């Protein structure tokens, strides 16, 4: 369901040099990530710019004019046949809850399934602050798969979710 104020946007999958600073700003302003995580988010874009597709990082940006409204970063997990990871997904604070995150996630899923991916993994924290994030994944069909107790810090577990393709004939065809 979209609010009246939801802006029109276009998708962009090419990474621009200016995205490094934009990602840094967006992830920092979200209030959800520690400074080290903000640095890593920006580094993934840097790596993509330096190495191209061999970096293993793919991006999708929702863009209105010269403004990035939200983005996601994902890629195949090295050493696996069909498993992919969603590394990052962030929507600008003032646009949250208007459906943009869902659209970003659905575009990533389409890309992953089309590339032969059969499992898309996401991970987040067990902390109460991340309850909306966990709801977001669960409402999009992601099932909790594992909990790593105290992973981030004492009392702060890592929760790993997975979504499997419904593509007929996939090796991991859902039960
Ligand atoms: C998580 C995030 C990407 C979701 O994007 P969004 O645009 O706000 O989410 P949407 O509006 O597309 O919501 C889709 C669904 O998620 C759930 N959801 C989203 N925000 C929620 C909230 N605050 N409380 C409860 N459920 C929520 C809802 O079930 C919603 O489904 P509905 O439309 O049927 O109600 C965004 O809120 C965000 O950037 N959060 C901070 C950063 C973060 O946690 N990133 C993920 C970890 S990398």
Coordinates of N, CA and C and ligand atoms in Angstrom, one line a residue:
X1 N 0.9 -1.2 0.0 CA 0.0 0.0 0.0 C 0.9 1.2 0.0
X2 N 0.7 2.2 -0.9 CA 1.6 3.3 -1.0 C 0.8 4.6 -0.6
X3 N 1.6 5.5 0.1 CA 0.9 6.7 0.5 C 0.9 7.7 -0.7
X4 N 0.1 8.7 -0.7 CA 0.0 9.7 -1.7 C 1.3 10.3 -2.0
X5 N 2.1 10.5 -1.0 CA 3.4 11.3 -1.1 C 4.5 10.4 -1.7
X6 N 4.3 9.2 -1.9 CA 5.4 8.3 -2.4 C 5.9 8.8 -3.8
X7 N 7.2 9.1 -3.9 CA 7.7 9.7 -5.1 C 7.8 8.7 -6.3
X8 N 7.8 9.2 -7.5 CA 8.0 8.3 -8.6 C 9.5 8.1 -8.6
X9 N 10.0 7.0 -9.1 CA 11.4 6.7 -9.2 C 11.7 5.8 -10.3
X10 N 13.0 5.7 -10.7 CA 13.4 4.8 -11.7 C 14.5 3.9 -11.0
X11 N 14.6 2.7 -11.6 CA 15.6 1.7 -11.1 C 17.0 2.1 -11.8
X12 N 18.0 1.9 -11.1 CA 19.4 2.0 -11.7 C 20.2 0.9 -11.1
X13 N 20.9 0.1 -11.9 CA 21.7 -1.0 -11.4 C 23.2 -0.8 -11.6
X14 N 23.5 0.3 -12.4 CA 25.0 0.7 -12.5 C 25.4 1.4 -11.3
X15 N 26.6 1.2 -10.8 CA 27.1 1.9 -9.6 C 27.9 3.1 -10.1
X16 N 27.7 4.3 -9.5 CA 28.4 5.5 -9.9 C 29.3 5.8 -8.7
X17 N 30.4 6.5 -9.1 CA 31.4 6.9 -8.0 C 30.7 7.7 -6.9
X18 N 29.7 8.5 -7.2 CA 29.0 9.3 -6.1 C 28.2 8.4 -5.2
X19 N 27.9 7.1 -5.6 CA 27.2 6.2 -4.7 C 27.9 5.9 -3.4
X20 N 29.2 5.9 -3.4 CA 30.0 5.6 -2.2 C 29.6 6.5 -1.1
X21 N 29.6 7.8 -1.4 CA 29.2 8.8 -0.3 C 27.7 8.7 0.0
X22 N 26.9 8.4 -1.0 CA 25.5 8.3 -0.7 C 25.2 7.2 0.2
X23 N 25.8 6.0 -0.1 CA 25.6 4.8 0.8 C 26.1 5.1 2.2
X24 N 27.2 5.8 2.3 CA 27.7 6.1 3.6 C 26.7 7.0 4.4
X25 N 26.2 8.0 3.7 CA 25.2 8.9 4.3 C 23.9 8.2 4.7
X26 N 23.4 7.3 3.8 CA 22.1 6.7 4.0 C 22.2 5.7 5.2
X27 N 23.3 4.9 5.2 CA 23.4 3.9 6.2 C 23.7 4.5 7.6
X28 N 24.5 5.6 7.6 CA 24.8 6.3 8.8 C 23.5 6.9 9.4
X29 N 22.7 7.6 8.5 CA 21.5 8.3 8.9 C 20.4 7.4 9.3
X30 N 20.5 6.1 8.9 CA 19.4 5.2 9.3 C 19.4 4.9 10.8
X31 N 20.5 5.1 11.4 CA 20.6 4.8 12.9 C 20.6 3.3 13.2
X32 N 20.7 2.5 12.2 CA 20.7 1.1 12.4 C 22.0 0.4 12.3
X33 N 23.0 1.1 11.9 CA 24.3 0.5 11.7 C 25.5 1.2 12.5
X34 N 26.4 0.3 13.0 CA 27.5 0.8 13.7 C 28.5 1.5 12.7
X35 N 29.4 2.4 13.1 CA 30.3 3.0 12.2 C 31.1 2.0 11.3
X36 N 31.5 0.9 11.9 CA 32.2 -0.1 11.1 C 31.4 -0.7 10.0
X37 N 30.1 -0.9 10.3 CA 29.2 -1.4 9.3 C 28.9 -0.4 8.2
X38 N 28.8 0.9 8.5 CA 28.7 1.9 7.5 C 29.9 1.9 6.6
X39 N 31.1 1.7 7.2 CA 32.3 1.7 6.4 C 32.3 0.5 5.4
X40 N 31.8 -0.6 5.9 CA 31.8 -1.8 5.1 C 30.8 -1.6 3.9
X41 N 29.6 -1.0 4.2 CA 28.6 -0.8 3.2 C 29.2 0.0 2.1
X42 N 29.9 1.1 2.4 CA 30.5 1.9 1.4 C 31.6 1.2 0.6
X43 N 32.4 0.4 1.4 CA 33.5 -0.4 0.7 C 33.0 -1.3 -0.4
X44 N 31.8 -1.9 -0.2 CA 31.2 -2.8 -1.2 C 31.0 -2.1 -2.5
X45 N 30.6 -0.8 -2.4 CA 30.4 0.0 -3.6 C 31.7 0.3 -4.2
X46 N 32.7 0.6 -3.4 CA 34.0 0.9 -3.9 C 34.6 -0.3 -4.6
X47 N 34.4 -1.4 -4.0 CA 34.9 -2.7 -4.6 C 34.3 -3.0 -6.0
X48 N 33.0 -2.7 -6.0 CA 32.3 -2.9 -7.3 C 32.8 -1.9 -8.4
X49 N 33.1 -0.7 -8.0 CA 33.6 0.3 -8.9 C 35.0 -0.2 -9.4
X50 N 35.8 -0.7 -8.5 CA 37.2 -1.1 -8.8 C 37.2 -2.4 -9.7
X51 N 36.4 -3.3 -9.3 CA 36.5 -4.7 -10.0 C 35.4 -5.0 -10.9
X52 N 34.3 -4.2 -11.0 CA 33.2 -4.6 -11.8 C 32.5 -5.8 -11.3
X53 N 31.9 -6.6 -12.2 CA 31.1 -7.7 -11.8 C 31.9 -8.8 -11.1
X54 N 33.2 -8.8 -11.4 CA 34.0 -9.8 -10.7 C 34.1 -9.6 -9.2
X55 N 33.6 -8.4 -8.7 CA 33.6 -8.2 -7.3 C 32.6 -9.1 -6.6
X56 N 31.6 -9.6 -7.4 CA 30.6 -10.4 -6.8 C 29.5 -9.6 -6.1
X57 N 29.5 -8.2 -6.2 CA 28.5 -7.4 -5.6 C 27.7 -6.8 -6.7
X58 N 26.4 -6.9 -6.5 CA 25.4 -6.3 -7.4 C 24.6 -5.3 -6.6
X59 N 24.2 -4.3 -7.3 CA 23.4 -3.2 -6.7 C 22.2 -2.9 -7.4
X60 N 21.2 -2.4 -6.7 CA 20.0 -1.8 -7.3 C 19.7 -0.5 -6.5
X61 N 19.5 0.6 -7.2 CA 19.2 1.8 -6.6 C 17.8 2.3 -7.1
X62 N 17.0 2.8 -6.2 CA 15.7 3.5 -6.6 C 16.1 5.0 -6.6
X63 N 15.9 5.6 -7.7 CA 16.4 7.0 -7.9 C 15.3 7.9 -8.4
X64 N 15.2 9.1 -7.8 CA 14.3 10.1 -8.2 C 15.2 11.3 -8.5
X65 N 15.3 11.7 -9.8 CA 16.2 12.8 -10.2 C 17.6 12.4 -9.8
X66 N 18.3 13.3 -9.0 CA 19.7 12.9 -8.6 C 19.7 12.4 -7.1
X67 N 18.5 12.1 -6.6 CA 18.4 11.6 -5.3 C 18.2 10.0 -5.2
X68 N 19.0 9.4 -4.4 CA 18.8 7.9 -4.2 C 17.9 7.8 -3.0
X69 N 16.8 7.1 -3.3 CA 15.7 6.9 -2.3 C 15.9 5.6 -1.4
X70 N 16.6 4.7 -2.0 CA 16.9 3.4 -1.3 C 17.8 2.6 -2.2
X71 N 18.4 1.6 -1.6 CA 19.3 0.7 -2.4 C 19.4 -0.7 -1.8
X72 N 19.8 -1.6 -2.6 CA 20.1 -2.9 -2.0 C 21.4 -3.4 -2.7
X73 N 22.2 -4.2 -1.9 CA 23.4 -4.8 -2.4 C 23.3 -6.3 -2.2
X74 N 23.6 -7.1 -3.2 CA 23.4 -8.6 -3.1 C 24.5 -9.3 -4.0
X75 N 24.6 -10.6 -3.8 CA 25.5 -11.3 -4.7 C 25.5 -12.7 -4.4
X76 N 26.1 -13.5 -5.3 CA 26.2 -15.0 -5.1 C 27.2 -15.2 -4.0
X77 N 27.0 -16.3 -3.2 CA 27.9 -16.6 -2.1 C 29.0 -17.5 -2.7
X78 N 30.2 -17.1 -2.6 CA 31.4 -17.8 -3.2 C 31.4 -19.2 -2.6
X79 N 31.7 -20.2 -3.4 CA 31.8 -21.6 -2.9 C 30.5 -22.3 -2.8
X80 N 29.4 -21.7 -3.2 CA 28.1 -22.4 -3.2 C 27.6 -22.5 -4.6
X81 N 26.7 -23.4 -4.9 CA 26.2 -23.6 -6.2 C 25.1 -22.6 -6.5
X82 N 24.1 -22.4 -5.5 CA 22.9 -21.6 -5.8 C 22.5 -20.7 -4.7
X83 N 23.4 -20.4 -3.8 CA 23.0 -19.6 -2.7 C 23.5 -18.1 -2.9
X84 N 22.7 -17.2 -2.6 CA 23.0 -15.8 -2.7 C 22.7 -15.1 -1.4
X85 N 23.3 -13.9 -1.2 CA 23.2 -13.2 0.0 C 22.7 -11.8 -0.3
X86 N 21.8 -11.3 0.5 CA 21.4 -9.9 0.5 C 22.2 -9.2 1.5
X87 N 23.2 -8.4 1.1 CA 24.2 -7.8 2.0 C 23.6 -6.6 2.7
X88 N 22.8 -5.8 1.9 CA 22.3 -4.6 2.5 C 21.1 -4.2 1.8
X89 N 20.1 -3.6 2.6 CA 19.0 -3.0 2.0 C 18.6 -1.8 2.9
X90 N 18.5 -0.7 2.3 CA 18.2 0.5 3.1 C 17.3 1.5 2.3
X91 N 16.3 2.0 3.0 CA 15.4 3.0 2.4 C 15.6 4.3 3.2
X92 N 15.6 5.4 2.5 CA 15.8 6.7 3.3 C 14.7 6.8 4.4
X93 N 15.1 7.3 5.5 CA 14.3 7.4 6.7 C 12.9 7.8 6.4
X94 N 12.8 9.0 5.7 CA 11.4 9.6 5.5 C 10.5 8.8 4.6
X95 N 11.1 7.8 3.9 CA 10.3 7.1 2.9 C 9.9 5.7 3.4
X96 N 10.3 5.3 4.6 CA 10.1 4.0 5.1 C 8.6 3.7 5.3
X97 N 8.2 2.5 5.1 CA 6.8 2.1 5.4 C 5.9 2.4 4.2
X98 N 6.5 2.8 3.1 CA 5.6 3.1 1.9 C 5.8 2.1 0.8
X99 N 6.4 1.0 1.1 CA 6.5 0.0 0.0 C 7.7 -0.1 -0.8
X100 N 8.6 0.9 -0.6 CA 9.8 0.9 -1.4 C 10.8 -0.3 -1.1
X101 N 10.9 -0.6 0.2 CA 11.8 -1.7 0.6 C 11.3 -3.0 -0.1
X102 N 10.0 -3.2 0.0 CA 9.4 -4.4 -0.6 C 9.7 -4.5 -2.1
X103 N 9.6 -3.3 -2.8 CA 9.9 -3.3 -4.2 C 11.4 -3.6 -4.5
X104 N 12.2 -3.0 -3.7 CA 13.7 -3.3 -3.9 C 14.0 -4.8 -3.7
X105 N 13.4 -5.3 -2.7 CA 13.6 -6.8 -2.4 C 13.0 -7.6 -3.5
X106 N 11.9 -7.3 -4.0 CA 11.3 -8.1 -5.1 C 12.2 -8.0 -6.4
X107 N 12.8 -6.8 -6.6 CA 13.6 -6.7 -7.8 C 14.9 -7.6 -7.6
X108 N 15.4 -7.5 -6.4 CA 16.6 -8.4 -6.1 C 16.3 -9.8 -6.3
X109 N 15.1 -10.3 -5.8 CA 14.7 -11.7 -5.9 C 14.6 -12.1 -7.4
X110 N 14.0 -11.2 -8.2 CA 13.8 -11.5 -9.6 C 15.2 -11.7 -10.3
X111 N 16.1 -10.8 -9.9 CA 17.5 -10.9 -10.5 C 18.2 -12.2 -10.0
X112 N 18.0 -12.6 -8.8 CA 18.7 -13.8 -8.2 C 18.1 -15.0 -8.9
X113 N 16.8 -15.1 -8.9 CA 16.2 -16.3 -9.5 C 16.5 -16.4 -11.0
X114 N 16.5 -15.3 -11.7 CA 16.9 -15.3 -13.1 C 18.3 -15.7 -13.3
X115 N 19.2 -15.4 -12.4 CA 20.6 -15.8 -12.5 C 20.8 -17.2 -12.1
X116 N 19.8 -18.0 -11.7 CA 20.0 -19.4 -11.3 C 20.1 -19.6 -9.8
X117 N 20.0 -18.5 -9.0 CA 20.0 -18.6 -7.6 C 18.8 -19.3 -7.1
X118 N 18.9 -20.1 -6.0 CA 17.8 -20.9 -5.5 C 17.5 -20.6 -4.1
X119 N 18.5 -19.9 -3.4 CA 18.3 -19.6 -2.0 C 18.8 -18.2 -1.8
X120 N 18.0 -17.3 -1.2 CA 18.5 -16.0 -0.9 C 18.5 -15.8 0.6
X121 N 19.7 -15.5 1.1 CA 19.9 -15.4 2.6 C 19.9 -13.9 3.0
X122 N 19.4 -13.7 4.2 CA 19.5 -12.3 4.8 C 19.8 -12.6 6.3
X123 N 20.4 -11.6 6.9 CA 20.7 -11.8 8.3 C 20.4 -10.4 9.0
X124 N 20.0 -10.5 10.2 CA 19.8 -9.3 11.0 C 20.0 -9.6 12.5
X125 N 19.8 -8.6 13.2 CA 20.0 -8.7 14.7 C 18.7 -9.1 15.4
X126 N 18.8 -9.7 16.6 CA 17.7 -10.1 17.4 C 17.2 -8.9 18.3
X127 N 17.9 -7.8 18.2 CA 17.6 -6.7 19.2 C 16.2 -6.2 18.9
X128 N 15.5 -5.7 19.9 CA 14.1 -5.1 19.7 C 14.1 -4.0 18.6
X129 N 15.2 -3.2 18.5 CA 15.2 -2.2 17.5 C 15.1 -2.7 16.0
X130 N 15.4 -4.0 15.9 CA 15.3 -4.6 14.5 C 14.1 -5.4 14.3
X131 N 13.1 -5.2 15.2 CA 11.8 -5.9 15.0 C 11.2 -5.5 13.7
X132 N 11.1 -4.3 13.3 CA 10.5 -3.9 12.0 C 11.3 -4.6 10.9
X133 N 12.6 -4.7 11.0 CA 13.4 -5.3 9.9 C 13.0 -6.8 9.8
X134 N 12.9 -7.4 11.0 CA 12.5 -8.9 10.9 C 11.1 -9.0 10.4
X135 N 10.2 -8.2 10.8 CA 8.8 -8.2 10.2 C 8.9 -8.0 8.7
X136 N 9.7 -7.1 8.3 CA 9.8 -6.8 6.8 C 10.2 -8.1 6.1
X137 N 11.2 -8.8 6.6 CA 11.7 -10.0 5.9 C 10.6 -11.1 6.0
X138 N 10.0 -11.3 7.2 CA 9.1 -12.4 7.3 C 7.8 -12.1 6.4
X139 N 7.4 -10.9 6.4 CA 6.2 -10.6 5.5 C 6.5 -10.8 4.1
X140 N 7.8 -10.8 3.7 CA 8.2 -11.0 2.3 C 8.5 -12.5 2.0
X141 N 8.2 -13.4 3.0 CA 8.3 -14.8 2.8 C 9.6 -15.4 3.2
X142 N 10.4 -14.7 4.0 CA 11.7 -15.2 4.5 C 11.5 -16.0 5.8
X143 N 12.0 -17.2 5.9 CA 11.8 -18.0 7.0 C 13.1 -18.0 7.9
X144 N 12.9 -17.9 9.2 CA 14.1 -17.9 10.1 C 14.8 -19.3 10.0
X145 N 16.1 -19.3 9.8 CA 16.7 -20.6 9.5 C 17.7 -21.0 10.6
X146 N 18.3 -19.9 11.2 CA 19.3 -20.2 12.3 C 19.4 -18.9 13.1
X147 N 19.8 -19.2 14.4 CA 20.1 -18.1 15.3 C 21.4 -18.4 15.9
X148 N 22.3 -17.4 15.8 CA 23.7 -17.5 16.4 C 23.7 -16.7 17.6
X149 N 23.6 -17.3 18.8 CA 23.5 -16.5 20.0 C 24.7 -15.6 20.3
X150 N 24.4 -14.4 20.7 CA 25.5 -13.5 21.2 C 26.5 -13.2 20.0
X151 N 26.0 -13.3 18.8 CA 27.0 -13.2 17.6 C 27.5 -11.7 17.6
X152 N 26.6 -10.7 17.6 CA 27.1 -9.4 17.5 C 27.6 -8.8 18.8
X153 N 27.0 -9.2 19.9 CA 27.4 -8.8 21.2 C 26.7 -9.6 22.2
X154 N 27.1 -9.6 23.5 CA 26.3 -10.4 24.5 C 24.8 -10.0 24.4
X155 N 23.9 -10.9 24.2 CA 22.5 -10.6 24.2 C 22.0 -10.2 22.8
X156 N 22.9 -10.1 21.8 CA 22.6 -9.6 20.5 C 22.9 -10.7 19.5
X157 N 21.8 -11.5 19.2 CA 22.0 -12.7 18.3 C 22.0 -12.3 16.9
X158 N 22.6 -13.1 16.0 CA 22.4 -13.0 14.6 C 21.2 -13.9 14.2
X159 N 20.2 -13.4 13.4 CA 19.1 -14.2 13.0 C 19.3 -14.3 11.4
X160 N 19.4 -15.6 11.0 CA 19.5 -15.8 9.5 C 18.2 -16.3 8.9
X161 N 17.8 -15.6 7.9 CA 16.6 -16.0 7.2 C 16.9 -16.5 5.8
X162 N 16.0 -17.3 5.2 CA 16.2 -17.7 3.8 C 14.9 -17.7 3.1
X163 N 15.0 -17.4 1.8 CA 13.8 -17.5 0.9 C 14.3 -18.4 -0.2
X164 N 13.5 -19.4 -0.6 CA 13.8 -20.3 -1.7 C 13.0 -20.0 -2.9
X165 N 13.6 -20.2 -4.0 CA 12.9 -19.9 -5.3 C 11.7 -20.9 -5.4
X166 N 10.7 -20.4 -6.1 CA 9.6 -21.3 -6.4 C 9.7 -21.7 -7.9
X167 N 10.8 -21.5 -8.5 CA 11.0 -21.9 -9.9 C 10.9 -23.4 -10.0
X168 N 10.0 -23.9 -10.8 CA 9.8 -25.3 -11.0 C 11.1 -26.0 -11.4
X169 N 11.5 -27.1 -10.8 CA 12.6 -27.8 -11.3 C 13.9 -27.4 -10.5
X170 N 13.9 -26.4 -9.7 CA 15.1 -26.0 -9.0 C 15.4 -27.1 -8.0
X171 N 16.7 -27.2 -7.8 CA 17.2 -28.3 -6.9 C 16.6 -28.1 -5.5
X172 N 16.4 -26.9 -5.2 CA 15.8 -26.7 -3.8 C 14.4 -26.3 -3.9
X173 N 13.7 -26.9 -4.8 CA 12.2 -26.7 -4.9 C 11.6 -26.8 -3.5
X174 N 10.9 -25.8 -3.1 CA 10.3 -25.8 -1.7 C 9.5 -27.1 -1.5
X175 N 9.6 -27.5 -0.3 CA 8.8 -28.8 0.1 C 7.4 -28.6 -0.1
Ligands
LIG1 C1 13.9 -2.6 6.4 C2 13.6 -1.6 5.3 C3 14.6 -1.7 4.1 C4 12.2 -1.8 4.8 O1 11.8 -0.9 3.8 P1 10.4 -0.1 3.9 O2 10.3 0.6 2.6 O3 10.4 0.6 5.1 O4 9.4 -1.3 4.0 P2 8.0 -1.5 3.2 O5 7.2 -0.3 3.3 O6 8.3 -2.0 1.8 O7 7.3 -2.7 4.0 C5 7.1 -3.9 3.6 C6 6.6 -4.8 4.7 O8 7.5 -4.9 5.8 C7 6.9 -4.8 7.0 N1 7.3 -3.6 7.7 C8 8.1 -2.6 7.2 N2 8.3 -1.6 8.2 C9 7.7 -2.1 9.3 C10 7.6 -1.6 10.6 N3 8.1 -0.4 10.9 N4 6.9 -2.3 11.5 C11 6.3 -3.4 11.2 N5 6.4 -4.0 9.9 C12 7.1 -3.3 9.0 C13 5.4 -4.7 6.8 O9 4.9 -6.0 7.0 C14 5.3 -4.3 5.3 O10 4.2 -5.0 4.7 P3 2.8 -4.3 4.5 O11 3.0 -3.3 3.4 O12 2.0 -5.5 4.2 O13 2.4 -3.7 5.8 C15 13.7 -0.1 5.8 O14 12.7 0.1 6.8 C16 15.0 0.3 6.3 O15 15.8 0.9 5.6 N6 15.3 0.1 7.6 C17 16.6 0.4 8.2 C18 17.7 -0.4 7.7 C19 17.5 -1.8 7.9 O16 17.1 -2.4 8.9 N7 18.0 -2.6 6.8 C20 17.9 -4.0 6.8 C21 19.1 -4.6 7.4 S1 20.5 -4.6 6.2

